[in-house]
Short mmCIF file of C-alpha atoms in Angstrom, two decimals:
data_model
loop_
_atom_site.label_atom_id
_atom_site.label_comp_id
_atom_site.label_asym_id
_atom_site.label_seq_id
_atom_site.Cartn_x
_atom_site.Cartn_y
_atom_site.Cartn_z
CA MET A 1 4.15 -69.93 49.70
CA ARG A 2 2.50 -69.92 46.20
CA ARG A 3 4.12 -66.70 43.70
CA ALA A 4 0.17 -65.09 44.11
CA ASP A 5 -0.15 -65.07 47.53
CA ARG A 6 3.40 -63.96 47.94
CA LEU A 7 2.69 -60.94 45.66
CA LEU A 8 -0.27 -59.91 47.65
CA GLN A 9 1.34 -59.64 50.82
CA ILE A 10 3.57 -57.63 49.60
CA ILE A 11 1.23 -55.31 48.30
CA GLN A 12 -0.05 -55.96 52.43
CA ILE A 13 3.12 -55.41 53.50
CA LEU A 14 3.62 -52.59 52.04
CA ARG A 15 -0.21 -50.71 52.91
CA ARG A 16 0.71 -51.15 56.38
CA ALA A 17 4.16 -49.22 55.39
CA ARG A 18 4.12 -45.62 57.02
CA ARG A 19 7.60 -44.74 55.04
CA PRO A 20 9.91 -46.54 52.77
CA TYR A 21 10.56 -50.45 53.20
CA PRO A 22 13.41 -51.61 51.60
CA ALA A 23 13.18 -55.59 50.09
CA SER A 24 15.25 -56.35 52.87
CA ALA A 25 12.64 -56.48 55.02
CA ILE A 26 10.37 -57.93 53.00
CA ALA A 27 12.70 -61.26 52.14
CA GLU A 28 13.75 -61.71 55.33
CA GLU A 29 9.02 -61.74 56.28
CA LEU A 30 8.27 -63.79 53.55
CA GLU A 31 10.90 -66.10 54.47
CA VAL A 32 12.19 -65.46 50.26
CA SER A 33 15.34 -64.87 48.79
CA LEU A 34 15.94 -60.95 47.95
CA ARG A 35 16.42 -61.27 44.39
CA THR A 36 12.60 -63.12 44.57
CA ILE A 37 10.82 -59.69 46.09
CA TYR A 38 13.05 -57.49 43.02
CA ARG A 39 11.49 -59.15 41.11
CA ASP A 40 8.36 -59.92 42.16
CA ILE A 41 7.70 -55.84 42.65
CA ALA A 42 9.32 -55.65 38.99
CA ASP A 43 5.83 -57.39 38.06
CA LEU A 44 3.48 -56.21 40.53
CA MET A 45 4.70 -52.02 38.45
CA GLY A 46 4.94 -54.33 35.16
CA ASN A 47 1.15 -55.26 35.94
CA ARG A 48 0.08 -50.82 37.59
CA VAL A 49 0.61 -51.54 40.75
CA PRO A 50 1.52 -47.81 41.76
CA ILE A 51 4.46 -48.61 43.49
CA ARG A 52 7.24 -46.70 43.46
CA GLY A 53 10.67 -46.83 44.67
CA GLU A 54 14.01 -47.98 44.21
CA ALA A 55 16.23 -51.12 45.41
CA GLY A 56 18.79 -50.11 48.03
CA VAL A 57 17.04 -47.12 49.20
CA GLY A 58 12.62 -48.86 50.16
CA TYR A 59 8.85 -48.92 48.08
CA VAL A 60 5.39 -47.46 49.24
CA LEU A 61 2.81 -48.39 48.12
CA GLU A 62 0.02 -44.90 46.70
CA ASP A 63 -2.38 -44.16 48.61
CA GLY A 64 -6.05 -45.59 46.99
CA TYR A 65 -4.86 -48.87 45.23
CA ASP A 66 -7.22 -51.35 46.11
CA VAL A 67 -6.50 -54.93 46.74
CA PRO A 68 -9.01 -57.47 45.87
CA PRO A 69 -11.90 -57.15 48.87
CA LEU A 70 -11.64 -60.21 52.21
CA MET A 71 -8.77 -62.25 50.64
CA PHE A 72 -7.13 -63.32 53.71
CA THR A 73 -5.56 -66.00 55.95
CA ALA A 74 -6.20 -68.58 58.45
CA ALA A 75 -4.14 -66.84 60.57
CA GLU A 76 -5.38 -63.28 59.28
CA LEU A 77 -8.83 -64.87 60.08
CA GLU A 78 -8.33 -65.40 63.80
CA ALA A 79 -6.60 -62.84 64.70
CA ILE A 80 -9.86 -60.43 63.50
CA MET A 81 -11.79 -62.96 65.63
CA LEU A 82 -9.29 -62.80 68.68
CA GLY A 83 -9.54 -58.64 68.71
CA MET A 84 -13.76 -58.73 67.53
CA ARG A 85 -13.46 -61.31 71.15
CA MET A 86 -11.41 -58.55 73.27
CA VAL A 87 -13.25 -55.07 72.11
CA GLN A 88 -17.27 -56.95 72.78
CA GLU A 89 -15.46 -57.77 76.02
CA ARG A 90 -13.65 -54.53 76.67
CA GLY A 91 -15.44 -51.80 74.05
CA ASP A 92 -17.70 -49.42 75.15
CA ASP A 93 -21.42 -50.43 74.04
CA GLU A 94 -21.53 -48.59 70.54
CA LEU A 95 -17.89 -50.98 69.96
CA LYS A 96 -19.56 -53.62 70.67
CA LEU A 97 -21.85 -53.34 68.36
CA GLY A 98 -19.63 -52.64 66.16
CA ALA A 99 -17.63 -55.72 65.90
CA ARG A 100 -21.24 -57.90 65.69
CA ASP A 101 -21.62 -56.14 63.43
CA ALA A 102 -18.84 -56.85 61.41
CA ILE A 103 -18.22 -60.21 62.21
CA ALA A 104 -21.38 -60.77 60.14
CA LYS A 105 -20.36 -58.89 57.09
CA ILE A 106 -16.95 -60.74 57.06
CA ALA A 107 -18.22 -64.11 58.50
CA ALA A 108 -21.28 -62.97 54.91
CA VAL A 109 -18.67 -62.90 52.03
CA ILE A 110 -15.59 -65.29 52.99
CA PRO A 111 -15.41 -68.20 51.70
CA GLU A 112 -17.17 -71.86 53.39
CA ASN A 113 -13.79 -72.70 53.19
CA LEU A 114 -12.61 -70.45 55.62
CA LYS A 115 -15.88 -69.50 57.40
CA GLN A 116 -15.71 -72.13 59.95
CA THR A 117 -12.29 -70.89 60.65
CA PHE A 118 -13.03 -66.89 60.84
CA ILE A 119 -16.58 -68.01 62.92
CA ASP A 120 -15.18 -71.35 65.42
CA ALA A 121 -11.31 -69.28 65.95
CA PRO A 122 -9.74 -71.13 68.92
CA LEU A 123 -9.12 -67.83 70.93
CA TYR A 124 -10.66 -66.40 73.64
CA ALA A 125 -10.17 -63.36 75.05
CA ALA A 126 -10.76 -63.08 79.18
CA ASP A 127 -13.40 -61.28 80.67
CA PHE A 128 -11.57 -58.84 83.19
CA GLY A 129 -14.77 -58.47 85.57
CA LEU A 130 -14.04 -54.65 84.93
CA LYS A 131 -16.82 -52.76 87.75
CA SER A 132 -16.13 -49.40 87.45
CA GLU A 133 -19.26 -47.88 84.99
CA ASP A 134 -19.55 -44.67 83.30
CA LYS A 135 -21.48 -41.97 83.84
CA VAL A 136 -20.99 -41.10 80.53
CA ASP A 137 -20.96 -42.09 76.83
CA VAL A 138 -17.21 -43.48 75.91
CA ALA A 139 -18.23 -43.30 71.91
CA GLN A 140 -18.83 -39.72 72.39
CA ILE A 141 -15.04 -39.25 73.55
CA ARG A 142 -13.89 -41.45 69.89
CA TYR A 143 -16.12 -39.45 68.52
CA ALA A 144 -13.90 -36.08 69.75
CA MET A 145 -10.49 -37.97 68.54
CA ARG A 146 -11.54 -38.77 65.69
CA GLU A 147 -12.46 -34.91 65.48
CA GLN A 148 -9.99 -33.75 66.82
CA ARG A 149 -12.18 -31.79 69.26
CA LYS A 150 -12.09 -29.97 72.80
CA LEU A 151 -13.73 -32.03 75.58
CA LYS A 152 -15.00 -29.97 78.92
CA LEU A 153 -15.30 -32.26 81.83
CA SER A 154 -16.24 -32.29 85.51
CA TYR A 155 -14.04 -34.83 87.31
CA SER A 156 -13.62 -36.24 90.71
CA ASP A 157 -9.94 -37.51 90.65
CA GLU A 158 -8.37 -40.24 92.90
CA SER A 159 -9.17 -39.22 96.61
CA GLY A 160 -12.70 -37.47 95.70
CA ALA A 161 -11.30 -33.77 94.67
CA ALA A 162 -13.25 -31.99 91.79
CA SER A 163 -12.60 -30.44 89.24
CA GLU A 164 -13.38 -29.01 85.74
CA ARG A 165 -10.87 -29.94 83.25
CA ILE A 166 -11.03 -28.99 79.07
CA ILE A 167 -8.78 -31.79 77.97
CA TRP A 168 -7.20 -32.37 74.14
CA PRO A 169 -8.56 -36.63 73.54
CA ILE A 170 -6.06 -38.63 71.88
CA SER A 171 -6.43 -42.28 72.68
CA ILE A 172 -8.54 -44.70 74.44
CA GLY A 173 -6.33 -46.61 77.21
CA TYR A 174 -8.57 -50.47 77.94
CA PHE A 175 -7.26 -51.03 81.09
CA ARG A 176 -7.87 -54.31 83.19
CA SER A 177 -9.84 -52.30 86.19
CA ALA A 178 -11.05 -48.65 84.40
CA ARG A 179 -11.13 -47.29 80.55
CA VAL A 180 -8.23 -44.61 80.74
CA VAL A 181 -8.52 -41.26 78.16
CA VAL A 182 -4.70 -40.23 77.38
CA ALA A 183 -5.19 -36.57 77.16
CA TRP A 184 -3.96 -32.47 76.25
CA CYS A 185 -4.79 -30.97 80.08
CA GLU A 186 -5.34 -26.98 79.80
CA LEU A 187 -5.03 -27.02 82.83
CA ARG A 188 -1.52 -28.59 84.15
CA VAL A 189 -0.63 -27.51 80.86
CA ASP A 190 0.86 -31.11 80.73
CA PHE A 191 -0.24 -34.51 79.61
CA ARG A 192 -2.51 -36.42 81.66
CA HIS A 193 -4.83 -39.33 82.29
CA PHE A 194 -7.84 -39.37 83.58
CA ARG A 195 -11.05 -42.09 83.86
CA THR A 196 -13.55 -43.09 82.20
CA ASP A 197 -15.87 -43.53 85.23
CA ARG A 198 -14.34 -40.43 87.56
CA ILE A 199 -16.07 -38.40 84.42
CA HIS A 200 -19.76 -37.00 86.01
CA ASN A 201 -19.79 -34.44 83.14
CA MET A 202 -19.08 -33.95 80.04
CA ASP A 203 -19.57 -31.29 77.23
CA VAL A 204 -17.98 -31.98 73.50
CA LEU A 205 -16.95 -28.99 72.19
CA ASP A 206 -16.60 -27.05 68.73
CA GLU A 207 -13.35 -26.16 69.14
CA ARG A 208 -10.30 -28.14 67.70
CA TYR A 209 -7.53 -28.54 69.19
CA ARG A 210 -3.94 -27.79 66.73
CA PRO A 211 -1.48 -29.45 66.76
CA ARG A 212 -3.11 -33.22 65.09
CA ARG A 213 -3.57 -36.03 67.72
CA ALA A 214 -1.25 -38.42 65.82
CA THR A 215 1.88 -35.55 66.88
CA LEU A 216 0.65 -35.05 70.62
CA TYR A 217 0.35 -38.97 70.82
CA ALA A 218 3.40 -39.71 70.26
CA ASP A 219 5.39 -37.04 71.80
CA TRP A 220 2.61 -38.77 74.43
CA TRP A 221 4.21 -42.00 74.06
CA LYS A 222 8.01 -40.18 73.75
CA ILE A 223 7.53 -39.17 76.91
CA HIS A 224 5.08 -41.45 79.64
CA MET A 225 5.61 -44.91 77.78
CA LYS A 226 8.47 -45.64 75.73
CA PRO A 227 10.35 -45.48 78.92
CA TYR A 228 8.90 -48.17 80.67
CA VAL A 229 9.19 -50.13 77.15
CA ASP A 230 12.42 -50.19 76.67
CA HIS A 231 13.34 -50.77 80.02
CA PRO A 232 10.66 -52.16 82.38
CA ALA A 233 11.97 -53.41 85.40
CA ALA A 234 12.74 -49.89 86.41
CA HIS A 235 8.85 -48.87 86.47
CA LYS A 236 5.86 -50.17 88.74
CA SER A 237 3.07 -51.36 87.20
CA ARG A 238 1.26 -47.79 86.10
CA HIS A 239 -2.44 -49.61 85.48
CA PRO A 240 -5.68 -47.52 87.05
#
């Protein structure tokens, strides 16, 4: 790896870190010596890249720092294209359009020598054959999540029993047979999962929920997903 590329990678690693990131972890990821990382970070700081931290504690990149746009490696472009193709197969209509537009924007500005690598990436997302059709606009659910707004639903469960719910949407799972909204349910006073094809009517309410969506998601993951991830053999499939 060229030194210039390595410096950019260090910035990208710190950009995605949510807490102080140790130099030893950066060295391991980039397959260079710890001494090299210390020297590179010192050079970046000397060139006014807003990195804070110290050896033995970790480093953080301050918010708002901009790196040169769209400086992707071939592997990064292939990863982006694979993700876009998955969205085009599984996303709602707004997400599919967003993926197409994003592909066009990226292709318009990346260097010519990488353009075909991106457009013709030999990676494909299988069509899972989603048969169920949504009666509501899933884009509105994503809007509600971004704004932390409550949703009022008319919902039918697997047996066909109807109910009215007010939920706090925190995530959408894209499974093989359906899309599933993860939410806190005011009726059940607990986390629940709602298939979007079983939602008959839906209103986005003005009222916002608390605490933060990220906090609720972390609580849901700890209760419902972490035991399954840690011990998959002890749990049956939870796909709807």
